[in-house]
CSV table of C-alpha atoms (C1' of nucleotides) in Angstrom, one decimal:
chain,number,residue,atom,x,y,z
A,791,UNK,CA,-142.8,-96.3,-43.7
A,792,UNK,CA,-143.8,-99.8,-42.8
A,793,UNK,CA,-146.0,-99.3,-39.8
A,794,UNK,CA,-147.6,-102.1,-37.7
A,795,UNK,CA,-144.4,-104.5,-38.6
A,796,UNK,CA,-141.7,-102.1,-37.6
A,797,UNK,CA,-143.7,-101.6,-34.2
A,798,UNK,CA,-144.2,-104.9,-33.3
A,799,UNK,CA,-140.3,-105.3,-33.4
A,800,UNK,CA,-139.8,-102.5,-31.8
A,801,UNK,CA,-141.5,-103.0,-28.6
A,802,UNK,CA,-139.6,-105.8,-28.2
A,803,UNK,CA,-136.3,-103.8,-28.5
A,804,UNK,CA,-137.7,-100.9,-26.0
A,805,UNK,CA,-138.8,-103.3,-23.7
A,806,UNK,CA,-134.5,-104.5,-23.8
A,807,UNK,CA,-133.5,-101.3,-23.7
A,808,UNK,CA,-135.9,-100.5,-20.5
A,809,UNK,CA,-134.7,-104.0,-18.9
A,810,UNK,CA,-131.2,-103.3,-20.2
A,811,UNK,CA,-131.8,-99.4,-18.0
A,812,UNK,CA,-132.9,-101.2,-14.8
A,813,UNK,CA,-130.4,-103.8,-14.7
A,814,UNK,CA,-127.3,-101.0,-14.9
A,815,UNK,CA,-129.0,-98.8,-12.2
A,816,UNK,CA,-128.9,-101.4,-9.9
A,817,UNK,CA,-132.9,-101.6,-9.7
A,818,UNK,CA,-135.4,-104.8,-10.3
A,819,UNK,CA,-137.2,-105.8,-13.0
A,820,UNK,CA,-141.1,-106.8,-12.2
A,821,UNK,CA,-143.9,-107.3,-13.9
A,822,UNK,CA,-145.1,-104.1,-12.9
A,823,UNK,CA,-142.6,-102.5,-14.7
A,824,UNK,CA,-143.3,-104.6,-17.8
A,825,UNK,CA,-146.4,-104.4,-18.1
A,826,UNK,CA,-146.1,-100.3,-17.7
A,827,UNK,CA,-143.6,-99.9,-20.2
A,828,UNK,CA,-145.7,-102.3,-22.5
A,829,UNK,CA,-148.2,-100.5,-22.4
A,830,UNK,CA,-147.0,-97.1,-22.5
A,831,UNK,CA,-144.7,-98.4,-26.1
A,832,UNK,CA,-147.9,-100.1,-27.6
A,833,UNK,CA,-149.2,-96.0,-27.1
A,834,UNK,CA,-149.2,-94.9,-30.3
A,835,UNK,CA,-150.7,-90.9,-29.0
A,836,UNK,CA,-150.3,-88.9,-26.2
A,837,UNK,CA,-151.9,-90.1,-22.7
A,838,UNK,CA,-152.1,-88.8,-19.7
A,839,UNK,CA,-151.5,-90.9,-15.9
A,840,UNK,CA,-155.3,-91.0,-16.1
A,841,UNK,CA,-155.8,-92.2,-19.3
A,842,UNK,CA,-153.0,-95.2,-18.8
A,843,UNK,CA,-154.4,-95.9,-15.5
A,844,UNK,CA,-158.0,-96.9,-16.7
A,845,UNK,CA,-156.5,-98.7,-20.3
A,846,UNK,CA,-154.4,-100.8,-17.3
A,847,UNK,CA,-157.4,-101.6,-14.9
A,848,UNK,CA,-158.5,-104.6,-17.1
A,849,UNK,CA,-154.8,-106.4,-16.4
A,850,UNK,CA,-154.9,-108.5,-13.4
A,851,UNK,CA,-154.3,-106.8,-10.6
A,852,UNK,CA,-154.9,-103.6,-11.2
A,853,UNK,CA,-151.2,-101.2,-10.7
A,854,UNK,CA,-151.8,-98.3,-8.2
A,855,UNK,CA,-151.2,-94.8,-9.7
A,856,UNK,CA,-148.5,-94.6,-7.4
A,857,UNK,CA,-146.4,-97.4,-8.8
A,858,UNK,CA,-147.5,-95.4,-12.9
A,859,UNK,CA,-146.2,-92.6,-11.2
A,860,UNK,CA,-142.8,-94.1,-10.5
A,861,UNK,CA,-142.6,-96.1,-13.7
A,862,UNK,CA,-142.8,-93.0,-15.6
A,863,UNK,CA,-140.2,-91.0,-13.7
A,864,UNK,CA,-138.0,-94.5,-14.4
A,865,UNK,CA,-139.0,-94.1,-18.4
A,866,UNK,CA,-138.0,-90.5,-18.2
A,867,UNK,CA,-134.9,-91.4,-17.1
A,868,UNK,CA,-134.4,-94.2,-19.4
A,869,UNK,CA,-135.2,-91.7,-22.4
A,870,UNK,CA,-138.2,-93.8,-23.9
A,871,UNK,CA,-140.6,-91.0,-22.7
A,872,UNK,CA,-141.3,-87.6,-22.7
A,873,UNK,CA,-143.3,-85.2,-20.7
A,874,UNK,CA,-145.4,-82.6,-22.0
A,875,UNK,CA,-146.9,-79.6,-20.7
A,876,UNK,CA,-149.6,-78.8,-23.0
A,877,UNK,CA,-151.2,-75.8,-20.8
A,878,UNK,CA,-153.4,-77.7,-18.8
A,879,UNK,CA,-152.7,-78.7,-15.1
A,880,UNK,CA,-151.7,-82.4,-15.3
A,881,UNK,CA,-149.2,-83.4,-17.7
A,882,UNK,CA,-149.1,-85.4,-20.7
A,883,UNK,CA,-146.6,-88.4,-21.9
A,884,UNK,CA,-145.2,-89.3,-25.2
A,885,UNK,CA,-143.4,-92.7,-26.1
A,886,UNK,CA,-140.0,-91.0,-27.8
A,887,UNK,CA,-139.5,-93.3,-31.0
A,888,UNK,CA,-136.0,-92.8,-32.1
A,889,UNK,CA,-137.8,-90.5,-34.9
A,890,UNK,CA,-137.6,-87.3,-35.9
A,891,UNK,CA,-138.3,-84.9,-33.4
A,892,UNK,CA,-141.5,-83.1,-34.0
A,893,UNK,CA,-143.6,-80.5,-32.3
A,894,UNK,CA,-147.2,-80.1,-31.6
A,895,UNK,CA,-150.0,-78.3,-32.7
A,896,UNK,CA,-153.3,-78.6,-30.9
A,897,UNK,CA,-156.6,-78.1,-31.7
A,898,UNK,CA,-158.4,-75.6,-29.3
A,899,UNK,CA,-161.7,-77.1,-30.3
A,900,UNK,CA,-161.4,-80.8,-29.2
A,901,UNK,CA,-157.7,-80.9,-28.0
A,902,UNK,CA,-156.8,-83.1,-30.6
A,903,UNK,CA,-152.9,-83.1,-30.9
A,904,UNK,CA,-151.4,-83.2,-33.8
A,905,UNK,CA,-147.2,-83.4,-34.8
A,906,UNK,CA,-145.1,-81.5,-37.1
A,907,UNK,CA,-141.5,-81.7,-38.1
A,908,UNK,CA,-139.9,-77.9,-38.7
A,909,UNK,CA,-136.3,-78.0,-39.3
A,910,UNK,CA,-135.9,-74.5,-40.5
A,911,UNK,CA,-137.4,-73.6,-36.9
A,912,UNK,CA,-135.1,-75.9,-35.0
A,913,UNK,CA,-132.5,-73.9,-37.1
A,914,UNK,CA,-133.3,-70.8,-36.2
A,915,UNK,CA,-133.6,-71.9,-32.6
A,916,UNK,CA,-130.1,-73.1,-32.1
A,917,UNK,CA,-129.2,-69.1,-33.5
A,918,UNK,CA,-131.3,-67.6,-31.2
A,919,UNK,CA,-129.5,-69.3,-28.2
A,920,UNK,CA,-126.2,-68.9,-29.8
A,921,UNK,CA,-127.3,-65.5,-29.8
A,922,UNK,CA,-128.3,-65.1,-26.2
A,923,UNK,CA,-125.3,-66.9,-25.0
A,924,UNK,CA,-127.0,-69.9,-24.2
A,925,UNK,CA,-126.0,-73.4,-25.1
A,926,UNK,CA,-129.6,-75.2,-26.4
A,927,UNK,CA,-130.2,-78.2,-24.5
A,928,UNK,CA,-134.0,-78.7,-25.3
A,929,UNK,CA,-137.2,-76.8,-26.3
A,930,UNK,CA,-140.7,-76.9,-25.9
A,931,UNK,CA,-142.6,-75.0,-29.2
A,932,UNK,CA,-146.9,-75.6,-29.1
A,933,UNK,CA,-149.2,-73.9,-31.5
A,934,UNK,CA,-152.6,-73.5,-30.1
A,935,UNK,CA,-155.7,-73.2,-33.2
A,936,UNK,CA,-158.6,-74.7,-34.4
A,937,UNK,CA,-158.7,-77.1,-37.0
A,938,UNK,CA,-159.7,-75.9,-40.2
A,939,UNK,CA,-162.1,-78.6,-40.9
A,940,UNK,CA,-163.8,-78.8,-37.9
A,941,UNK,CA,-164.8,-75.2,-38.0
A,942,UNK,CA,-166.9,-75.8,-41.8
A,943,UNK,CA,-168.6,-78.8,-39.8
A,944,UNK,CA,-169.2,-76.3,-36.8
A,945,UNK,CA,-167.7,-78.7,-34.0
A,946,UNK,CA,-165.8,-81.5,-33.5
A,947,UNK,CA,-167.6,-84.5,-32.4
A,948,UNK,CA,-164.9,-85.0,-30.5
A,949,UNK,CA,-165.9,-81.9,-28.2
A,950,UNK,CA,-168.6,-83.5,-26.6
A,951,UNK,CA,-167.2,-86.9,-25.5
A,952,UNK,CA,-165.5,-84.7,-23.4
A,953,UNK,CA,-163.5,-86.1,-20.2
A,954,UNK,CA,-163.6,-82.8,-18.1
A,955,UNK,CA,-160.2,-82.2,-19.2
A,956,UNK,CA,-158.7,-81.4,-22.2
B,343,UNK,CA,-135.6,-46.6,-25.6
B,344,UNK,CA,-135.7,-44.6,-23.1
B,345,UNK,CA,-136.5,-47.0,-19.8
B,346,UNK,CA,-137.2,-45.7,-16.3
B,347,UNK,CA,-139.7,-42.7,-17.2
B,348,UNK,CA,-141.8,-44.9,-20.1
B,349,UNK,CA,-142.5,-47.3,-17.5
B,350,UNK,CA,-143.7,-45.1,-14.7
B,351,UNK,CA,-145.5,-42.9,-17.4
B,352,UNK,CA,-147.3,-46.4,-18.8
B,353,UNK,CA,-147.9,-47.6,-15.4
B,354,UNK,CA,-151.0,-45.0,-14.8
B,355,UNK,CA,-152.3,-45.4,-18.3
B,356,UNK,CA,-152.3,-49.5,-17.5
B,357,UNK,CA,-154.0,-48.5,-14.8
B,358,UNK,CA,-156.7,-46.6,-16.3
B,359,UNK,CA,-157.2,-49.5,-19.0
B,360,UNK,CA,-157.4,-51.7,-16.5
B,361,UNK,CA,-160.0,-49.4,-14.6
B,362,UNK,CA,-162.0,-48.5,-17.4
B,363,UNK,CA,-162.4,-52.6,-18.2
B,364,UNK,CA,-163.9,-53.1,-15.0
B,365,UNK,CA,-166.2,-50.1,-15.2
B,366,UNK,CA,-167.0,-51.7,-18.7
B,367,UNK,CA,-167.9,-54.8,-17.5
B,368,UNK,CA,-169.7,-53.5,-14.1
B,369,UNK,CA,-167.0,-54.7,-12.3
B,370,UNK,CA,-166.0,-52.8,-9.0
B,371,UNK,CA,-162.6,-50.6,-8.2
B,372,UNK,CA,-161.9,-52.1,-5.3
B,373,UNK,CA,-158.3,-51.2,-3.2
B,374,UNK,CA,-157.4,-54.9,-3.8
B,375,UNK,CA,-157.7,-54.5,-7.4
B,376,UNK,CA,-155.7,-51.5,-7.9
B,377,UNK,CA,-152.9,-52.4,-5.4
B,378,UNK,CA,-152.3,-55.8,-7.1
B,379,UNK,CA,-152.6,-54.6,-10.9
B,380,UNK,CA,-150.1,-51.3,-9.7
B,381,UNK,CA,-148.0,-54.1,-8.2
B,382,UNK,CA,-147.7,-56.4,-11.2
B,383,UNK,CA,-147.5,-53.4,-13.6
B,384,UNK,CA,-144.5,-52.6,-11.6
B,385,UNK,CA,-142.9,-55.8,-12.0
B,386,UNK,CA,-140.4,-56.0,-14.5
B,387,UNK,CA,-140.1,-59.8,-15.4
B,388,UNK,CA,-142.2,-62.8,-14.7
B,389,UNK,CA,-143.2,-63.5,-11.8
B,390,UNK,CA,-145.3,-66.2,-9.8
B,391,UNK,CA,-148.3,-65.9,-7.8
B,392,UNK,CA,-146.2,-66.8,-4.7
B,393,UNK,CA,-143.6,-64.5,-5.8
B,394,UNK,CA,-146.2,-61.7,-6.2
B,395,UNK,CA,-148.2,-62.7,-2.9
B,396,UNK,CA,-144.3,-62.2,-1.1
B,397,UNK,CA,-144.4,-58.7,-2.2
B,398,UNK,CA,-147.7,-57.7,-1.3
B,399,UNK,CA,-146.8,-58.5,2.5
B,400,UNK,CA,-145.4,-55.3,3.2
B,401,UNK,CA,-148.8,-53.5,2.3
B,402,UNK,CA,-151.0,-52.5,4.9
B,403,UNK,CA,-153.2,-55.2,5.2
B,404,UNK,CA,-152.5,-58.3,3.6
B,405,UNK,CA,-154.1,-59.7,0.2
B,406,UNK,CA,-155.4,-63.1,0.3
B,407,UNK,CA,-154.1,-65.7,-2.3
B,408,UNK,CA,-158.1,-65.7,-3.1
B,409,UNK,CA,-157.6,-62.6,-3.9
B,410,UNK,CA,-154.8,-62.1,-6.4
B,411,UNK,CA,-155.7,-65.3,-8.2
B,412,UNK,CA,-159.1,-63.6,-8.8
B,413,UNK,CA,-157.7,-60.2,-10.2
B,414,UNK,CA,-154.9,-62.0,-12.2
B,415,UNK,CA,-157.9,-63.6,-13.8
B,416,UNK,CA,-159.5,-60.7,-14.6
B,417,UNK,CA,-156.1,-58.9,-15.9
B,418,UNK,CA,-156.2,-61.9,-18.0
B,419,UNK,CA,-159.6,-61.3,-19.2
B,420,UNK,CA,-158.8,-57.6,-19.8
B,421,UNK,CA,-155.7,-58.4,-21.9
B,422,UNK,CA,-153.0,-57.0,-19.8
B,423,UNK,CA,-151.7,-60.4,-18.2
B,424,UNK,CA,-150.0,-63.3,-20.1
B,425,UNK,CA,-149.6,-67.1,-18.5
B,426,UNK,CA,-146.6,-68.9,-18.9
B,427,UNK,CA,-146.0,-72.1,-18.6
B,428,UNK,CA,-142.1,-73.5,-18.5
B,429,UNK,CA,-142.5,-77.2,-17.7
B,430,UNK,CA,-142.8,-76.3,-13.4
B,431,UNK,CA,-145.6,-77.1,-11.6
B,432,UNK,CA,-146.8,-73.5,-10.9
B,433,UNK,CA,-147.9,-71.1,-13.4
B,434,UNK,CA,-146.1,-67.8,-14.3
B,435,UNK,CA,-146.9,-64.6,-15.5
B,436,UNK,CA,-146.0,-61.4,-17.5
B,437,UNK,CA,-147.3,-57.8,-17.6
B,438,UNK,CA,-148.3,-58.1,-21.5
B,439,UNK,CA,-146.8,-54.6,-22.6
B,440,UNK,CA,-147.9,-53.7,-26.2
B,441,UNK,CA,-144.6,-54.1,-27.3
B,442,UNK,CA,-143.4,-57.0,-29.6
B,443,UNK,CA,-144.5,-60.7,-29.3
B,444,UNK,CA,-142.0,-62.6,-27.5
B,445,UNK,CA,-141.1,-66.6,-27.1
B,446,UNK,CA,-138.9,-67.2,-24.1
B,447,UNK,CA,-135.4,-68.7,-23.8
B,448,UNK,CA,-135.0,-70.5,-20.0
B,449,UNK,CA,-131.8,-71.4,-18.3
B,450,UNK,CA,-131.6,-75.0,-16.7
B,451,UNK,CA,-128.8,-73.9,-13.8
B,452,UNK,CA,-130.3,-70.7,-12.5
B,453,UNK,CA,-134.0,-70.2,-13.7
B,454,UNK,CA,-133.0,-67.2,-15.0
B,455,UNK,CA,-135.6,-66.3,-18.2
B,456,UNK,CA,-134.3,-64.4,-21.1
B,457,UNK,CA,-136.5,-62.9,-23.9
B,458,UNK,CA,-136.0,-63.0,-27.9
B,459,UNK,CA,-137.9,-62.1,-31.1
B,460,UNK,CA,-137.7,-64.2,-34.0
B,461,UNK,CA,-140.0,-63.0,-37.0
B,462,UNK,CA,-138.9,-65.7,-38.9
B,463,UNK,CA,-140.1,-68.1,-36.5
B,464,UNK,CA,-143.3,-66.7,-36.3
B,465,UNK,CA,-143.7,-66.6,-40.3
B,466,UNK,CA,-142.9,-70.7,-40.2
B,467,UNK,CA,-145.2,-71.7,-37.6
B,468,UNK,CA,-148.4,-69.7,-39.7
B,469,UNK,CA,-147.4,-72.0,-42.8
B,470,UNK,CA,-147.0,-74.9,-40.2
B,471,UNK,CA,-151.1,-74.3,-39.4
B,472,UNK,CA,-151.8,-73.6,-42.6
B,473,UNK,CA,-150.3,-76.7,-43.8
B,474,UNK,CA,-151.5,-78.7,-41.1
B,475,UNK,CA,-155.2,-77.1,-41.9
B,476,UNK,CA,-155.3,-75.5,-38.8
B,477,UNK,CA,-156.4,-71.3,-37.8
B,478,UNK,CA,-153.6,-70.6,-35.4
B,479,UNK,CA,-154.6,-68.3,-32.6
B,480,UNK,CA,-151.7,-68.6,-29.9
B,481,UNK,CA,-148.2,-70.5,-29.6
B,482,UNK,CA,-145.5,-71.2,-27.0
B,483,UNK,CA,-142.0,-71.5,-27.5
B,484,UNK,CA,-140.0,-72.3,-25.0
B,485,UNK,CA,-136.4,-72.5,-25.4
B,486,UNK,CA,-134.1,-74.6,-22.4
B,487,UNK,CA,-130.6,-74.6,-21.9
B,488,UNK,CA,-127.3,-73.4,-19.8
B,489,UNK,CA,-126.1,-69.8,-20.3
B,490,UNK,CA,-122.7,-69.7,-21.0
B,491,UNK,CA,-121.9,-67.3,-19.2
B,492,UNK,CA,-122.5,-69.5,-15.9
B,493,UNK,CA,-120.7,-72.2,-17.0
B,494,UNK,CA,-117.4,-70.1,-17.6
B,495,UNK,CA,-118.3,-69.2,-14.2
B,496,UNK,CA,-118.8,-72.9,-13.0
B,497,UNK,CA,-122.3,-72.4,-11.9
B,498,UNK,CA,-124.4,-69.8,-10.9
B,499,UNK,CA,-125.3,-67.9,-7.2
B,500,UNK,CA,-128.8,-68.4,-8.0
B,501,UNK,CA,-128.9,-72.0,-8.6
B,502,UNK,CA,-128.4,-72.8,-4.6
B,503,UNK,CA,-131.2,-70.3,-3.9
B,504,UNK,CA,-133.4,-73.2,-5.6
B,505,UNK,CA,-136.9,-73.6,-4.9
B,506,UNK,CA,-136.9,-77.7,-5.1
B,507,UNK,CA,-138.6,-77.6,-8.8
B,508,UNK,CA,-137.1,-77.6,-11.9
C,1367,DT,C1',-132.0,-113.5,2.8
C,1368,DT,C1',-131.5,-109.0,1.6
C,1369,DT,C1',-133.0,-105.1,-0.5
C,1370,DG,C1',-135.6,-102.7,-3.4
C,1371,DA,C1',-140.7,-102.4,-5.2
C,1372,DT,C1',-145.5,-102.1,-4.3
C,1373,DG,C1',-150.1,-100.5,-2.5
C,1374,DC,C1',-152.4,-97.9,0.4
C,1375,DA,C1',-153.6,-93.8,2.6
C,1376,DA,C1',-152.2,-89.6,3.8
C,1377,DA,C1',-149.7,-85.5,2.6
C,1378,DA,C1',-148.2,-82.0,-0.5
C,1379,DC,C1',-148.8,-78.6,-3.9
C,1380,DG,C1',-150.9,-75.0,-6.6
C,1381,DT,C1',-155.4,-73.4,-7.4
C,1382,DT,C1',-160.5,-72.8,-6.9
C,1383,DT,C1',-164.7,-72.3,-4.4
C,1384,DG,C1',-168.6,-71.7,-0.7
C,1385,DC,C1',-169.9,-68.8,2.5
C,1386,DA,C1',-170.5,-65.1,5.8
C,1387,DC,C1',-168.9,-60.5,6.3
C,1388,DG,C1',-167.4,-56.0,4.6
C,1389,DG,C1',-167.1,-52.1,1.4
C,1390,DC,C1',-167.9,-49.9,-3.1
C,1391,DA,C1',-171.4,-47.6,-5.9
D,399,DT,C1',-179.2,-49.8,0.3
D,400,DG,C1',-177.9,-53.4,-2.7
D,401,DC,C1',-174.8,-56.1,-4.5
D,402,DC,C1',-170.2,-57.3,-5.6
D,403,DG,C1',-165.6,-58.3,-3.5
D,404,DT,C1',-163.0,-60.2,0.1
D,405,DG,C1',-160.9,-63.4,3.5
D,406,DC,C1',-161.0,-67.6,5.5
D,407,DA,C1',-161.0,-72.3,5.4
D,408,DA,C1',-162.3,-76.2,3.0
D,409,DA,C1',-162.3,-78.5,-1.4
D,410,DC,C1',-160.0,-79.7,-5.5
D,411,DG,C1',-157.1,-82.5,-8.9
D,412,DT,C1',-152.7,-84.0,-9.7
D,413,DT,C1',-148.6,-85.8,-8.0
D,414,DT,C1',-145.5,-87.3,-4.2
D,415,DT,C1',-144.4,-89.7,0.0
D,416,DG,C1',-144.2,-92.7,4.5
D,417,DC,C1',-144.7,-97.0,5.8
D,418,DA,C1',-145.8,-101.8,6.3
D,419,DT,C1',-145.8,-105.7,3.3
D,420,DC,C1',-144.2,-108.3,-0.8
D,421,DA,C1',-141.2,-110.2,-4.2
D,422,DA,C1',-136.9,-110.0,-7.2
D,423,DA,C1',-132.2,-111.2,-7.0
DNA sequence: TTTGATGCAAAACGTTTGCACGGCA
DNA sequence: TGCCGTGCAAACGTTTTGCATCAAA
């Protein structure tokens, strides 16, 4: 796929869509907001509050984590974000493209995150609910490993830059 | 299979498992230790430490929080306790019997969690790793929706008992 | 001008930890 | 007896909230 073009023009559309979101519920569009929702689009991984925080500190005037906080809970409702729970205690974000859907697989090693499409499991997922009487609405699926390739090299590199969390 | 007299008979061999590990790893058999494992080899879903902590009350002499989040590590550690998590703030856990490997289906009215077995599944997500270059060692899969049943019955009793999350 | 948004600090929440005391081995 | 386990309260890290101020509409 073409990749930095087609993302260029699509922050511009997501920003729209975000604006487009406030202006129906009633609520105000600031430059907090924007810049938040610029940022979080121009993502192209998962982050965590923490991790947006500090890539925002260099804007003027820094945003408090209470106003992130907000923004994201606005994105969320919006649809342009996602929230993951990746077994850790603080949570982790994902700019939802309009792609695929895909699930994750992350490295036990160095907690790097990697994405995989499945259909035949998303198959098999809407039979198991069917079978349990249930009516699918979302799903959460995470493998947990070690990559492969870090294990010939003996550790990631990554390991040891480590943030204290994941 | 045959329910009510399995469980009680597996309840005492847990026990001793969970005795014997301690021993093993010059650990102490404390009252606390065996009250609380008993207790959450008792239980017949998942369950939360708050949850747990509620049903310890009645026992002579209260258990501090301290407490059982210290012994739910070490059932962890001795293989007999699984963590959950399903997207809530708080973590939840499950006696690991030695039965099947489960993934969990979770309703979004009432809370209520369901089990399921899907060997398929399981065969997909090792060729996922593999193909992704990855040793899988754990995986969660999470499925969220409404059961049908509820919302025949318009909603469900359980959903007004709510705690707030979700 | 009006009302909602922001920043700050404090609170909330589940969980962990330091420490003095108590009980198993 | 020695040493580990316990309970308490305080600390913790993430997230939420109350409130006075600020800015979009």
């Amino acid at each position: 796929m073409p990749e930095k073009e087609s993302l260029k023009r699509n922050i511009h559309s997501e920003l729209a869509l975000f604006s487009n979101y406030l202006k129906r519920q009633g609520l105000k569009i600031t430059n907090q907001r924007l810049l938040v929702a610029e940022k979080i689009f121009n993502e192209t991984s998962h982050f965590t509050v923490d991790s947006l925080a500090d890539s925002l500190k260099d804007r003027k005037g820094e945003i408090s984590r209470a106003t992130i906080y907000r923004i994201i809970s606005l994105l969320i409702g919006s649809g342009q974000l996602t929230e993951h729970n990746f077994g850790e205690n603080m949570k982790y974000y994902e700019h939802s493209h309009s792609s695929e859907h895909h699930d994750h697989i992350v490295c036990l090693d160095c907690r790097r995150i990697d994405e995989f499409v499945a259909p035949n499991i998303e198959k098999i997922q809407e039979k198991v609910a069917e079978e349990n009487n249930y009516i699918l609405t979302e799903h959460s699926l995470i493998l947990y490993g070690n990559c492969k390739l870090l294990k010939e090299k003996g550790s990631c590199p990554r390991k040891n830059q480590d943030t204290g969390k994941f």
